[in-house]
mmCIF file of C-alpha atoms and ligand atoms in Angstrom:
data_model
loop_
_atom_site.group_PDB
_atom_site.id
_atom_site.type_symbol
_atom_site.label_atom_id
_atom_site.label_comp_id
_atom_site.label_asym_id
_atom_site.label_seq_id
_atom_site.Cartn_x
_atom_site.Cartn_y
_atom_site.Cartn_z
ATOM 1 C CA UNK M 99 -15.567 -15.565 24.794
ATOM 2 C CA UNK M 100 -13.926 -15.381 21.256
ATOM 3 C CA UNK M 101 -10.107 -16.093 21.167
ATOM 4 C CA UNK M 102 -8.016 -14.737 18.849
ATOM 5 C CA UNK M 103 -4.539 -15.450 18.057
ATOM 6 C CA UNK M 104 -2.800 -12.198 17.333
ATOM 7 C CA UNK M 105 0.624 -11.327 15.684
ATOM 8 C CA UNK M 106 2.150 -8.774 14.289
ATOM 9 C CA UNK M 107 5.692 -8.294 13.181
ATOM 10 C CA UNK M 108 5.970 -4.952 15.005
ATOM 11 C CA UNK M 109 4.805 -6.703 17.880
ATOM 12 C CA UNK M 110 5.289 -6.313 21.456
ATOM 13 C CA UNK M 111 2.579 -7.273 24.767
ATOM 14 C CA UNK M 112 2.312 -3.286 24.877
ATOM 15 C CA UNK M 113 0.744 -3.560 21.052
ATOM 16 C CA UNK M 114 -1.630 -6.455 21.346
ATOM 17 C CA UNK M 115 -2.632 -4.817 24.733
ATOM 18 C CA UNK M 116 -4.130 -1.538 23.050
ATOM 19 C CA UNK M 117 -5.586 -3.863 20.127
ATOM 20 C CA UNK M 118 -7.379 -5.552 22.455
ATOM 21 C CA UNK M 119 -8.563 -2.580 24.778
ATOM 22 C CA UNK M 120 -9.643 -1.145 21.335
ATOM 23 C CA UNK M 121 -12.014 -4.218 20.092
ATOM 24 C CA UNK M 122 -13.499 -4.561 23.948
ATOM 25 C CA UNK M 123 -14.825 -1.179 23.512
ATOM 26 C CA UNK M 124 -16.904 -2.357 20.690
ATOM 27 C CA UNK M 125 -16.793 -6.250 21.474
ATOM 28 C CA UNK M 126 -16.176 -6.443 25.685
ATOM 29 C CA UNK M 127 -15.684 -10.605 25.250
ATOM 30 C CA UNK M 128 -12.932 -10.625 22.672
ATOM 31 C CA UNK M 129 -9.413 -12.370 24.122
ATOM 32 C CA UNK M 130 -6.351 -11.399 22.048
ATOM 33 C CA UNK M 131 -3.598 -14.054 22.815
ATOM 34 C CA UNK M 132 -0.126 -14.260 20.962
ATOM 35 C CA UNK M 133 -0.369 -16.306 18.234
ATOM 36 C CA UNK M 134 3.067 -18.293 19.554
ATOM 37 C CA UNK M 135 1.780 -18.964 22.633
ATOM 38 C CA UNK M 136 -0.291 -22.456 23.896
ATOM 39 C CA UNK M 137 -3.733 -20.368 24.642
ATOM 40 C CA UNK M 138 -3.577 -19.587 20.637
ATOM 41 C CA UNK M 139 -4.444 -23.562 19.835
ATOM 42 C CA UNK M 140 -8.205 -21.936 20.711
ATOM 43 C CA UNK M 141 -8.293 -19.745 18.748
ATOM 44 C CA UNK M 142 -11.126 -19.129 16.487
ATOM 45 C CA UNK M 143 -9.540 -16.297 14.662
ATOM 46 C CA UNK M 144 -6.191 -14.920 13.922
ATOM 47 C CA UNK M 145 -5.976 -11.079 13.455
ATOM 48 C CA UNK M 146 -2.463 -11.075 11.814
ATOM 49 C CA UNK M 147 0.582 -8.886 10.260
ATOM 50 C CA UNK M 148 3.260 -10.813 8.204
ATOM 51 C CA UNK M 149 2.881 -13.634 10.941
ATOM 52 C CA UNK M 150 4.483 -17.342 10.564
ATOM 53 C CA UNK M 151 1.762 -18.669 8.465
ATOM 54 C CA UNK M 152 3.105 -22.162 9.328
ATOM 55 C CA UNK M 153 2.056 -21.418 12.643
ATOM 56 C CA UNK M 154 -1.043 -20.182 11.242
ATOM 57 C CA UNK M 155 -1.948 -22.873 9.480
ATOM 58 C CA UNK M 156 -1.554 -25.766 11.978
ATOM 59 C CA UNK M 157 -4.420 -24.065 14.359
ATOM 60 C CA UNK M 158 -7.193 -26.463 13.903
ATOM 61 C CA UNK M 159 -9.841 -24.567 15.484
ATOM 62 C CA UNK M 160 -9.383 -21.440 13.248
ATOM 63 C CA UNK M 161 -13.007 -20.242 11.341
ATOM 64 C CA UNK M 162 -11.437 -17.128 9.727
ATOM 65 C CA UNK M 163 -8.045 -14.983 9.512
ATOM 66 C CA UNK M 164 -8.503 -10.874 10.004
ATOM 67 C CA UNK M 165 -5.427 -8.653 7.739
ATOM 68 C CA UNK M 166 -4.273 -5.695 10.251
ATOM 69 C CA UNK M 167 -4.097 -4.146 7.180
ATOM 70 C CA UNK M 168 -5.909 -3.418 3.923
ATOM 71 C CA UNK M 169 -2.931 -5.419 1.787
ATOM 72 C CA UNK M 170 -3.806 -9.467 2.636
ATOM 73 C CA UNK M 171 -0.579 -10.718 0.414
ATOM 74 C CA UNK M 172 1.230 -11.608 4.216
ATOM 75 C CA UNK M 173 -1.323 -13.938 4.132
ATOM 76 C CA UNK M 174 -1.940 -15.261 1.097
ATOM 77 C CA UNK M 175 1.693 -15.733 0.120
ATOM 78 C CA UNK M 176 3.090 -19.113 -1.020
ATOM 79 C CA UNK M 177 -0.595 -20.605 -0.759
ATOM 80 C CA UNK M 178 0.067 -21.815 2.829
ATOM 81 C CA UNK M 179 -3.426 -20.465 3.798
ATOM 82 C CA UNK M 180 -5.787 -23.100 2.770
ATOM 83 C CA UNK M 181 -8.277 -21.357 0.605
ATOM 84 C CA UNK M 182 -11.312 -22.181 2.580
ATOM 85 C CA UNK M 183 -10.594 -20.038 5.145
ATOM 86 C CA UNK M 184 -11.951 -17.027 5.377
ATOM 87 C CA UNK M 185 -9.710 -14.007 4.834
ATOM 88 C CA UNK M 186 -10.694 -10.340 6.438
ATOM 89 C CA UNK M 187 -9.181 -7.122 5.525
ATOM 90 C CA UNK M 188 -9.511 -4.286 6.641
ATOM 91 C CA UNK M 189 -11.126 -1.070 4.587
ATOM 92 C CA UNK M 190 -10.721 2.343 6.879
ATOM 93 C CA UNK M 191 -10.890 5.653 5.390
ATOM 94 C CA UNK M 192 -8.846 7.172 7.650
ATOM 95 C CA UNK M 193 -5.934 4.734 5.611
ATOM 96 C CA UNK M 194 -7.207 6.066 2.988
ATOM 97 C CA UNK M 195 -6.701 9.587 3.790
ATOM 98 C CA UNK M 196 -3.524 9.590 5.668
ATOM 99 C CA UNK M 197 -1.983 7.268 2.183
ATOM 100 C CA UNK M 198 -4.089 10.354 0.083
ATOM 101 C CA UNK M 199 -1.622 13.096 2.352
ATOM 102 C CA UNK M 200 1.452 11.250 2.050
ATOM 103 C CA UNK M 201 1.158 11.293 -1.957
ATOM 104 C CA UNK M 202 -0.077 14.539 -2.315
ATOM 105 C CA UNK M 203 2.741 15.224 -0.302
ATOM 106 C CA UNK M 204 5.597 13.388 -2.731
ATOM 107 C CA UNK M 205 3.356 14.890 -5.930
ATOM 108 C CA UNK M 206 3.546 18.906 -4.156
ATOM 109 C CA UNK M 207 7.051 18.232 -3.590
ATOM 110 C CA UNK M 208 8.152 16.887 -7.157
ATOM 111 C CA UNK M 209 6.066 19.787 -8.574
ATOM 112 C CA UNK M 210 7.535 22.392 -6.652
ATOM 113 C CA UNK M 211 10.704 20.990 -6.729
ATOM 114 C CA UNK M 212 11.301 20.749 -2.924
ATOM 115 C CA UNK M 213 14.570 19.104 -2.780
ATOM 116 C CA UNK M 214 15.937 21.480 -5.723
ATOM 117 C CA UNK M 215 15.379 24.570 -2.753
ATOM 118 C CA UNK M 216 16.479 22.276 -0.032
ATOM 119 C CA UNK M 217 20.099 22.264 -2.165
ATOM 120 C CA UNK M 218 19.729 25.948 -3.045
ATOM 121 C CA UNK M 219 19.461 27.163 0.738
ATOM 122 C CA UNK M 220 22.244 24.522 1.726
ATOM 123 C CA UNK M 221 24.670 27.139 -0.636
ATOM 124 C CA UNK M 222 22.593 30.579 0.371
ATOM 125 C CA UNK M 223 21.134 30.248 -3.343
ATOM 126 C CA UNK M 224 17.888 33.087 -3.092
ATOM 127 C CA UNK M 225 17.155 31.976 -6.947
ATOM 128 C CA UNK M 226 13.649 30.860 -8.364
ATOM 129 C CA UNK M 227 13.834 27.541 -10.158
ATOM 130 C CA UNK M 228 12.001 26.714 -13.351
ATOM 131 C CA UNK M 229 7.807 26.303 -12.319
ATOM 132 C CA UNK M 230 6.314 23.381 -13.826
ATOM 133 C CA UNK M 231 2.721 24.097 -15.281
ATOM 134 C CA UNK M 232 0.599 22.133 -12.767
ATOM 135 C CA UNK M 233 -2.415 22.435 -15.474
ATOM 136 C CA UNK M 234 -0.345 20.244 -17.931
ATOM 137 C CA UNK M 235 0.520 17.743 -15.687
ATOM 138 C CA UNK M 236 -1.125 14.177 -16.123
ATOM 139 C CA UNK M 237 -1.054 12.250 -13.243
ATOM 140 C CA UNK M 238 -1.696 8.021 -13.615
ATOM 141 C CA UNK M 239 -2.850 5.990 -10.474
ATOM 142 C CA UNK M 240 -2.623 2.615 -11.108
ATOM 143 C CA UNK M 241 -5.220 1.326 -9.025
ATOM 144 C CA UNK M 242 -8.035 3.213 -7.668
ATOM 145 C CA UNK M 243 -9.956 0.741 -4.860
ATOM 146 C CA UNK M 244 -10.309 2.014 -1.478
ATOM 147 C CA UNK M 245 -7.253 3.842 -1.060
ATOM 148 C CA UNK M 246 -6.906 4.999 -5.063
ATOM 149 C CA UNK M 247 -9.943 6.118 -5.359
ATOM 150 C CA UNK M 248 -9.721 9.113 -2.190
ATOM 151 C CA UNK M 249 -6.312 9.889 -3.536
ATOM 152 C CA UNK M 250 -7.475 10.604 -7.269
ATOM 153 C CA UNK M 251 -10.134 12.461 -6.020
ATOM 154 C CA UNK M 252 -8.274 14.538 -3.326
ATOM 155 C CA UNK M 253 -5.555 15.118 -6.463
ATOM 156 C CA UNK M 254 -8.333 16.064 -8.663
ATOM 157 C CA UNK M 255 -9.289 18.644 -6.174
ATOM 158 C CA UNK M 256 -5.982 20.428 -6.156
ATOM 159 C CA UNK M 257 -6.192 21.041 -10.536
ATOM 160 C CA UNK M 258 -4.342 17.888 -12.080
ATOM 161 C CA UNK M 259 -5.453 15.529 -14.713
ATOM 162 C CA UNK M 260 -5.622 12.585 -13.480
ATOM 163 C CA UNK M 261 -6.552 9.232 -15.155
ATOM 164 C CA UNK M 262 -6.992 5.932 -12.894
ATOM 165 C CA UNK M 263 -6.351 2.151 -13.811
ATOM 166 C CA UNK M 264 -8.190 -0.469 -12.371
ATOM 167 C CA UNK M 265 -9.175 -4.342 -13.539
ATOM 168 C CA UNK M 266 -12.974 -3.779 -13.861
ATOM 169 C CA UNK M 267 -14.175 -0.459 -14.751
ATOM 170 C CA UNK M 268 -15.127 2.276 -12.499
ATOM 171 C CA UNK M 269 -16.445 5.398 -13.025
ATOM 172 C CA UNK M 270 -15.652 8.283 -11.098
ATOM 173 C CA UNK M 271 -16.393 12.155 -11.459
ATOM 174 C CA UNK M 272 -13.763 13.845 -13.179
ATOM 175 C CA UNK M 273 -11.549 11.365 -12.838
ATOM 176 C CA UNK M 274 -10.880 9.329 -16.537
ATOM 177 C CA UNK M 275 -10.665 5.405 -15.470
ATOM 178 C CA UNK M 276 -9.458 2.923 -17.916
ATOM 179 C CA UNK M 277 -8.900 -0.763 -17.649
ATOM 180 C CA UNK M 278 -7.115 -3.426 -19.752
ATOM 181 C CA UNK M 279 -3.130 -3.776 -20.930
ATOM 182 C CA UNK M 280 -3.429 -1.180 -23.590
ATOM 183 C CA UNK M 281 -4.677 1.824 -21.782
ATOM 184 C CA UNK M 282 -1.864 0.951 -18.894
ATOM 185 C CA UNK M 283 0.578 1.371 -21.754
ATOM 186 C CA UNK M 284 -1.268 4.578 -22.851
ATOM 187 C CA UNK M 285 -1.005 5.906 -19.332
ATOM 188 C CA UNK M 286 2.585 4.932 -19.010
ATOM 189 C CA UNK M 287 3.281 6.516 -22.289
ATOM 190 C CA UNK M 288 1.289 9.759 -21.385
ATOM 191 C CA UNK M 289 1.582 10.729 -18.107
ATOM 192 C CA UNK M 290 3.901 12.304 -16.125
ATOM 193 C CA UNK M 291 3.247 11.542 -12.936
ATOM 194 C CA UNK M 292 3.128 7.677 -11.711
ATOM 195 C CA UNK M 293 1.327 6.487 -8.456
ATOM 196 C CA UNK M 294 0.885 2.716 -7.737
ATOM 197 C CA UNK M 295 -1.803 1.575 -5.051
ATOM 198 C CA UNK M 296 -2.209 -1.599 -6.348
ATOM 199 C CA UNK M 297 -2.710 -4.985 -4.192
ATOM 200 C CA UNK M 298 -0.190 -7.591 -4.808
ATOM 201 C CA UNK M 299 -1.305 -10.737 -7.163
ATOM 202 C CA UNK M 300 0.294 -12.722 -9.658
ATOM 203 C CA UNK M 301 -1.286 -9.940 -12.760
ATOM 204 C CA UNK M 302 0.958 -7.253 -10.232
ATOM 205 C CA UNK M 303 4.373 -8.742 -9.760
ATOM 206 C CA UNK M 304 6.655 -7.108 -11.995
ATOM 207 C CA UNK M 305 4.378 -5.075 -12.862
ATOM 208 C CA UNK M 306 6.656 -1.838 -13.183
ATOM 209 C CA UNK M 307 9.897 -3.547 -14.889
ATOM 210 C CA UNK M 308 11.959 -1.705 -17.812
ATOM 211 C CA UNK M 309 9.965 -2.444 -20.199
ATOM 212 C CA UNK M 310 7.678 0.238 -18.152
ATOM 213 C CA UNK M 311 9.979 2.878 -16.879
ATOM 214 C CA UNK M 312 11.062 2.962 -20.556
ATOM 215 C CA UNK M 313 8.093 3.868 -22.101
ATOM 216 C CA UNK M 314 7.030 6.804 -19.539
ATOM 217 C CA UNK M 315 8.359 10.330 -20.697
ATOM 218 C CA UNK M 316 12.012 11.517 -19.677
ATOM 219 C CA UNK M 317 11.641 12.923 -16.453
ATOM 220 C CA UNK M 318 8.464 10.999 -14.943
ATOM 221 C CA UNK M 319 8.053 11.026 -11.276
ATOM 222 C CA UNK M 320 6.619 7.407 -9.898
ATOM 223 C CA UNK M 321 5.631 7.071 -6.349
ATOM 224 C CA UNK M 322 4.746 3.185 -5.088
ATOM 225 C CA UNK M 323 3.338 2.797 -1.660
ATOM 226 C CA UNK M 324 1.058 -0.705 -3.534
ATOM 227 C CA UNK M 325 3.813 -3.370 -2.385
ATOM 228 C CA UNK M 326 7.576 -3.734 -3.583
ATOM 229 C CA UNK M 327 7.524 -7.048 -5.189
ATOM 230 C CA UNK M 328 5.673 -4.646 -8.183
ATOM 231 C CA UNK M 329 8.884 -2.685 -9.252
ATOM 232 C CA UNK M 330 12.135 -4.541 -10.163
ATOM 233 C CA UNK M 331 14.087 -2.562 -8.141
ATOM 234 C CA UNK M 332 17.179 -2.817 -10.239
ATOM 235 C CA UNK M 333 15.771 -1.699 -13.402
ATOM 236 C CA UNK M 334 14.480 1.536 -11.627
ATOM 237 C CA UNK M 335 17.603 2.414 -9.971
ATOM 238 C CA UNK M 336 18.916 1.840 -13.913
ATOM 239 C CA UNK M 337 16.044 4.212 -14.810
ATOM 240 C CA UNK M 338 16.602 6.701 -11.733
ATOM 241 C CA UNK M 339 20.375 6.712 -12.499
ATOM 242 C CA UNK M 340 19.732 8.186 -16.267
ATOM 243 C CA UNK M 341 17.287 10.723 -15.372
ATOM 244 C CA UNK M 342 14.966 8.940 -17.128
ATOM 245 C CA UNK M 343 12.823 8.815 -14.163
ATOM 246 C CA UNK M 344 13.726 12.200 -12.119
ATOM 247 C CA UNK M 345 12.455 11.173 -9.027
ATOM 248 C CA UNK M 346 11.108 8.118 -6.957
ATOM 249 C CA UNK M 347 9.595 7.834 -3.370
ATOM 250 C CA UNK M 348 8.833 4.390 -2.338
ATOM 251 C CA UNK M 349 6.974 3.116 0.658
ATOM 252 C CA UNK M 350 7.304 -0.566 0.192
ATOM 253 C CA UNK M 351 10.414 -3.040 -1.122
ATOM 254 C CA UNK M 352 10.601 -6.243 -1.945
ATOM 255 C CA UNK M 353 12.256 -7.470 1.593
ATOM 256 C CA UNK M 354 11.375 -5.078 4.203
ATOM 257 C CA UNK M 355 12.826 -3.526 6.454
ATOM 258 C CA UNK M 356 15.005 -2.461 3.481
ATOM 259 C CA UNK M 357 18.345 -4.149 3.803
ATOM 260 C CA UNK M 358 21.498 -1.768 4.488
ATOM 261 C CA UNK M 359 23.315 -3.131 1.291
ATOM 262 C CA UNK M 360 20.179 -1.953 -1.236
ATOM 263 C CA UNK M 361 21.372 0.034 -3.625
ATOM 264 C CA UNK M 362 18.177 2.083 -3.202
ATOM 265 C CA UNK M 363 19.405 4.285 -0.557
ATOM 266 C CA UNK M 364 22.074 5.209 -2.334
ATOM 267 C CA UNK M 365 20.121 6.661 -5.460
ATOM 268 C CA UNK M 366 19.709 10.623 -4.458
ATOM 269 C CA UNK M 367 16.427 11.268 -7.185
ATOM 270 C CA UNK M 368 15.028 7.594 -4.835
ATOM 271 C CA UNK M 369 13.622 8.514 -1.638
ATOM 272 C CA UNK M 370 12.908 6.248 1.075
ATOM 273 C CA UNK M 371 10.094 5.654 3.396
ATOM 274 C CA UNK M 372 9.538 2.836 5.835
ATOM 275 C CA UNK M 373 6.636 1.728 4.868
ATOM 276 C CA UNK M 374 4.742 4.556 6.726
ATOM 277 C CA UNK M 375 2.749 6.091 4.074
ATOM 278 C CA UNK M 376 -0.430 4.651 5.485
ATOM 279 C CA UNK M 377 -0.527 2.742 8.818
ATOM 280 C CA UNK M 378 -3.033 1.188 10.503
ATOM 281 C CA UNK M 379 -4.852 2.981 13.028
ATOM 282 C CA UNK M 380 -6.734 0.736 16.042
ATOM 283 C CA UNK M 381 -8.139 3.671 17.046
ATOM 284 C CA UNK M 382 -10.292 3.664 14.174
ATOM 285 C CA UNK M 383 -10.483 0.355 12.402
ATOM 286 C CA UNK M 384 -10.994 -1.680 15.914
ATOM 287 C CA UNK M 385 -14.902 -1.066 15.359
ATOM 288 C CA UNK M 386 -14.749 -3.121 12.000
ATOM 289 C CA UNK M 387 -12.515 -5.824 13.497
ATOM 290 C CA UNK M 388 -14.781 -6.391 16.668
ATOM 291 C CA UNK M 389 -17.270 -6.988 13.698
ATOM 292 C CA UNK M 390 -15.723 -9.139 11.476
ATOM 293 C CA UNK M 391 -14.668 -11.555 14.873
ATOM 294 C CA UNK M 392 -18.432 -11.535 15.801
ATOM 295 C CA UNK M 393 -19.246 -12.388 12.405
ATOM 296 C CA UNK M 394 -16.794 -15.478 11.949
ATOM 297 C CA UNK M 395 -17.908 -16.402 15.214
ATOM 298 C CA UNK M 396 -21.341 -16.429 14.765
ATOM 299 C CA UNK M 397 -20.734 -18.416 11.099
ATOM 300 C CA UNK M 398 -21.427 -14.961 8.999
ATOM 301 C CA UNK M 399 -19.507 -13.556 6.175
ATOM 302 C CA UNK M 400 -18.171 -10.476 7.634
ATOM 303 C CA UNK M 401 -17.860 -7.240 5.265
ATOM 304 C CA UNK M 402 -14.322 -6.826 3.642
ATOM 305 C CA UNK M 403 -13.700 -10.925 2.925
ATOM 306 C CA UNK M 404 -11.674 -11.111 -0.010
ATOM 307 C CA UNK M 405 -12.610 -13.009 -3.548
ATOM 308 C CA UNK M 406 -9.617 -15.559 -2.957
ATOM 309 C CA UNK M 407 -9.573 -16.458 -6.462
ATOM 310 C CA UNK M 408 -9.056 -12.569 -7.386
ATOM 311 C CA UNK M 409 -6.046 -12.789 -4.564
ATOM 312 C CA UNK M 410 -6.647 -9.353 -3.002
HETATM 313 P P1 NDP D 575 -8.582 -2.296 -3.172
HETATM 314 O O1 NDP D 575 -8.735 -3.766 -3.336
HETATM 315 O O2 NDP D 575 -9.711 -1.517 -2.625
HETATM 316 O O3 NDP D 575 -8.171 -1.637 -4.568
HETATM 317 C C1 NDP D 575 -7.269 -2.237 -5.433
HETATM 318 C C2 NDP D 575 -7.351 -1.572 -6.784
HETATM 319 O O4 NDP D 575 -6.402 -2.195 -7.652
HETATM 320 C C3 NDP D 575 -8.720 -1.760 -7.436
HETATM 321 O O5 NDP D 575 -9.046 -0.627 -8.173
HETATM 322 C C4 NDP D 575 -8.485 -2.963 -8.352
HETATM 323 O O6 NDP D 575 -9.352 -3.036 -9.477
HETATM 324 C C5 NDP D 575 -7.076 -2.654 -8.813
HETATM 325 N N1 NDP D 575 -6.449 -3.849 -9.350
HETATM 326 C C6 NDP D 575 -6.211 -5.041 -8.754
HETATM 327 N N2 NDP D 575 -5.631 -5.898 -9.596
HETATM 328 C C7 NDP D 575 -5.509 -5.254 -10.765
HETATM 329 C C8 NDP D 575 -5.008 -5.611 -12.044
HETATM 330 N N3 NDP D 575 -4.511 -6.820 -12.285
HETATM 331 N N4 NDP D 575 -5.048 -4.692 -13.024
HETATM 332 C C9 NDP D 575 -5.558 -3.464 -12.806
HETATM 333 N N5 NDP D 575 -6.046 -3.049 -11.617
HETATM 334 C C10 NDP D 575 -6.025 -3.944 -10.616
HETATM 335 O O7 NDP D 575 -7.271 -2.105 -2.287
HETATM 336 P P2 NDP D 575 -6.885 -0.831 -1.390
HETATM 337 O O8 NDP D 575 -7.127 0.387 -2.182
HETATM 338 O O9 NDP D 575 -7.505 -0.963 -0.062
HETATM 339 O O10 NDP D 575 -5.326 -1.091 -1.194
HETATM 340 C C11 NDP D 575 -4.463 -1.251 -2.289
HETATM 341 C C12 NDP D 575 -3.099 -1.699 -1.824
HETATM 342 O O11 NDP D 575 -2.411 -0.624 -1.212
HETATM 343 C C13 NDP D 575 -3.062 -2.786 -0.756
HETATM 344 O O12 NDP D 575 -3.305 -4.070 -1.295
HETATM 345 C C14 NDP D 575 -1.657 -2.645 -0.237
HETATM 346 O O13 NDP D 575 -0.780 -3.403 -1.033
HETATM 347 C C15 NDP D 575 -1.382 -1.157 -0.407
HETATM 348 N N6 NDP D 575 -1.369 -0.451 0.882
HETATM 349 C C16 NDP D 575 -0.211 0.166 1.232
HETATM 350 C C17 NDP D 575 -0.148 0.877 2.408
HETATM 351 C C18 NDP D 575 1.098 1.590 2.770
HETATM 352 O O14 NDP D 575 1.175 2.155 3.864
HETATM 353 N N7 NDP D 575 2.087 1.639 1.905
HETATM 354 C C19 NDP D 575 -1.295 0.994 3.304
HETATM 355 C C20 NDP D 575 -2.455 0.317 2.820
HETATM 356 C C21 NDP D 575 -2.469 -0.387 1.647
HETATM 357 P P3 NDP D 575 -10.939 -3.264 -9.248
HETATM 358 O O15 NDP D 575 -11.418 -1.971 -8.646
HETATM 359 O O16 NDP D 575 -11.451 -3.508 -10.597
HETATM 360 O O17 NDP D 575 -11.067 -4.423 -8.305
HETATM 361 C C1 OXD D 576 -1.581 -2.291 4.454
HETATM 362 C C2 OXD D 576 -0.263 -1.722 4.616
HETATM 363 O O1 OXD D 576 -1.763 -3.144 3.585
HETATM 364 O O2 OXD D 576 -0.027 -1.046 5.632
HETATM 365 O O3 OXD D 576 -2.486 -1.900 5.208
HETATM 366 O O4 OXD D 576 0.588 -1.881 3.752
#
């Protein structure tokens, strides 16, 4: 009877209790305990959300660590982890549609200028507002893995241009991936439309500081929903503030939940979401975590381990 250790910084007894109904279905033997509790010092696996890796790490019967996400930074921050272990994450295309509806929804929106007719109606204006050429539009998504990938497709589908950055090169159908620091210049230089879905690593952080907002083109939308500690949040309220960048919707800050004093929510081109634009789903990524516990158990490499030397 595997135990795991679970945690999850939403968490509550009601929330481990439907994770673990969810895995029985597939894996009837699993035993989710909290990972704060005594029972957890059996554990063979932790299935984990931005847990007290300290914690973590002083389990000494622990064969492998599960992400209850796709992102596996919570656990590979500050090199607590020792690299040995494991690491699981999970890969569900249901993520990766639900993340694809959220940014078509922020790319529809900046297009057809949403919030401009939200303001009109709020003073009874019946006027039509300028139409951007959707055909014209080039839209960058830096990184296109699991979750980039569906969403440059899905935007392909709907008419725009869209271009996708990765580290090693991929080739998809109409879709024109690059790789390497010159093309990301090119792409912030030429595009008009930003999206980030990139995993956090050491290459990442920063990654979007003024010295990229201020190459894009006056007026660029950029979305992030990869992970905050990418965007140096001062330099794009700087860049929000002059209308350089028109508008930005962000899923993910550098301390979350976003503190009350960020000068984010007071930018009106910045929205804010709470890290929503994708969530996990037990109903359908329990089948691949009942997996992945059998697998550590039984001394297998599940699918999904991270390269820990590539840090995502
Ligand atoms: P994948 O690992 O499948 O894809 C990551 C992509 O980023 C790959 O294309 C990879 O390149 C590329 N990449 C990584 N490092 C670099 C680099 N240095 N330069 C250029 N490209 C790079 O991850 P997922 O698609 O599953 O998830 C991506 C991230 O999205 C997660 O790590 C997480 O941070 C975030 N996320 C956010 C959610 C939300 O709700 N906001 C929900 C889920 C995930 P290559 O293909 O060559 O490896
Ligand atoms: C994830 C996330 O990484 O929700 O899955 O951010």
């Amino acid at each position: 009877m595997p135990v795991v250790a679970f945690y999850s910084n939403h968490s509550n007894a009601k929330l481990q209790s439907e994770w673990e109904n969810k895995i029985q279905v597939h894996y009837p033997l699993v035993n989710l305990v909290p990972l704060l509790s005594d029972q957890a010092e059996n554990a063979i696996i932790a299935l984990l959300w931005k847990a007290p890796l300290e914690r973590v790490k002083n389990l000494n019967n622990l064969k492998g660590l599960i992400s209850l996400g796709q992102g596996v930074d919570h656990i590979l921050k500050d090199n607590i982890i020792n690299n040995k272990m494991p690491v699981v994450r999970i890969v569900d295309p249901f993520m990766a549609k639900s993340m694809s509806h959220w940014v078509v929804m922020c790319v529809l929106n900046f297009t057809r200028d949403t919030f401009g007719y939200y303001d009109q109606q709020k003073n009874k204006i019946y006027k039509p507002r300028k139409e951007k050429n959707f055909t014209n539009l080039k839209i960058a998504i830096y990184g296109i893995g699991a979750i980039g990938s569906v969403v440059a497709k899905d935007l392909k589908k709907l008419g725009f241009k869209v271009y996708g950055w990765s580290r090693t090169q991929k080739k998809i159908p109409g879709i024109i991936c690059l790789i390497g620091k010159d093309k990301f210049k090119n792409l912030l230089k030429s595009c008009d439309i930003h999206i980030c879905l990139l995993p956090l690593t050491k290459e990442t952080y920063n990654i979007f500081d003024n010295s990229s907002f201020k190459i894009m083109k006056h007026g660029s939308c950029f979305i992030n929903a990869g992970r905050g500690e990418q965007v140096v949040e001062e330099h794009l309220i700087k860049n929000c503030k002059s209308g350089h960048i028109s508008s930005a919707i962000l899923d993910v800050y550098r301390k979350e939940p976003l503190p009350k004093k960020s000068k984010l929510w007071e930018q009106e081109n910045i929205s804010i979401w709470p890290h929503v634009a994708a969530e996990t789903n037990p109903e359908t990524a329990a089948k691949q975590i009942a997996n992945a516990i059998r697998c550590i158990e039984n001394g297998q490499i599940p699918p999904n381990t991270i390269e820990r030397k590539l840090g995502y």
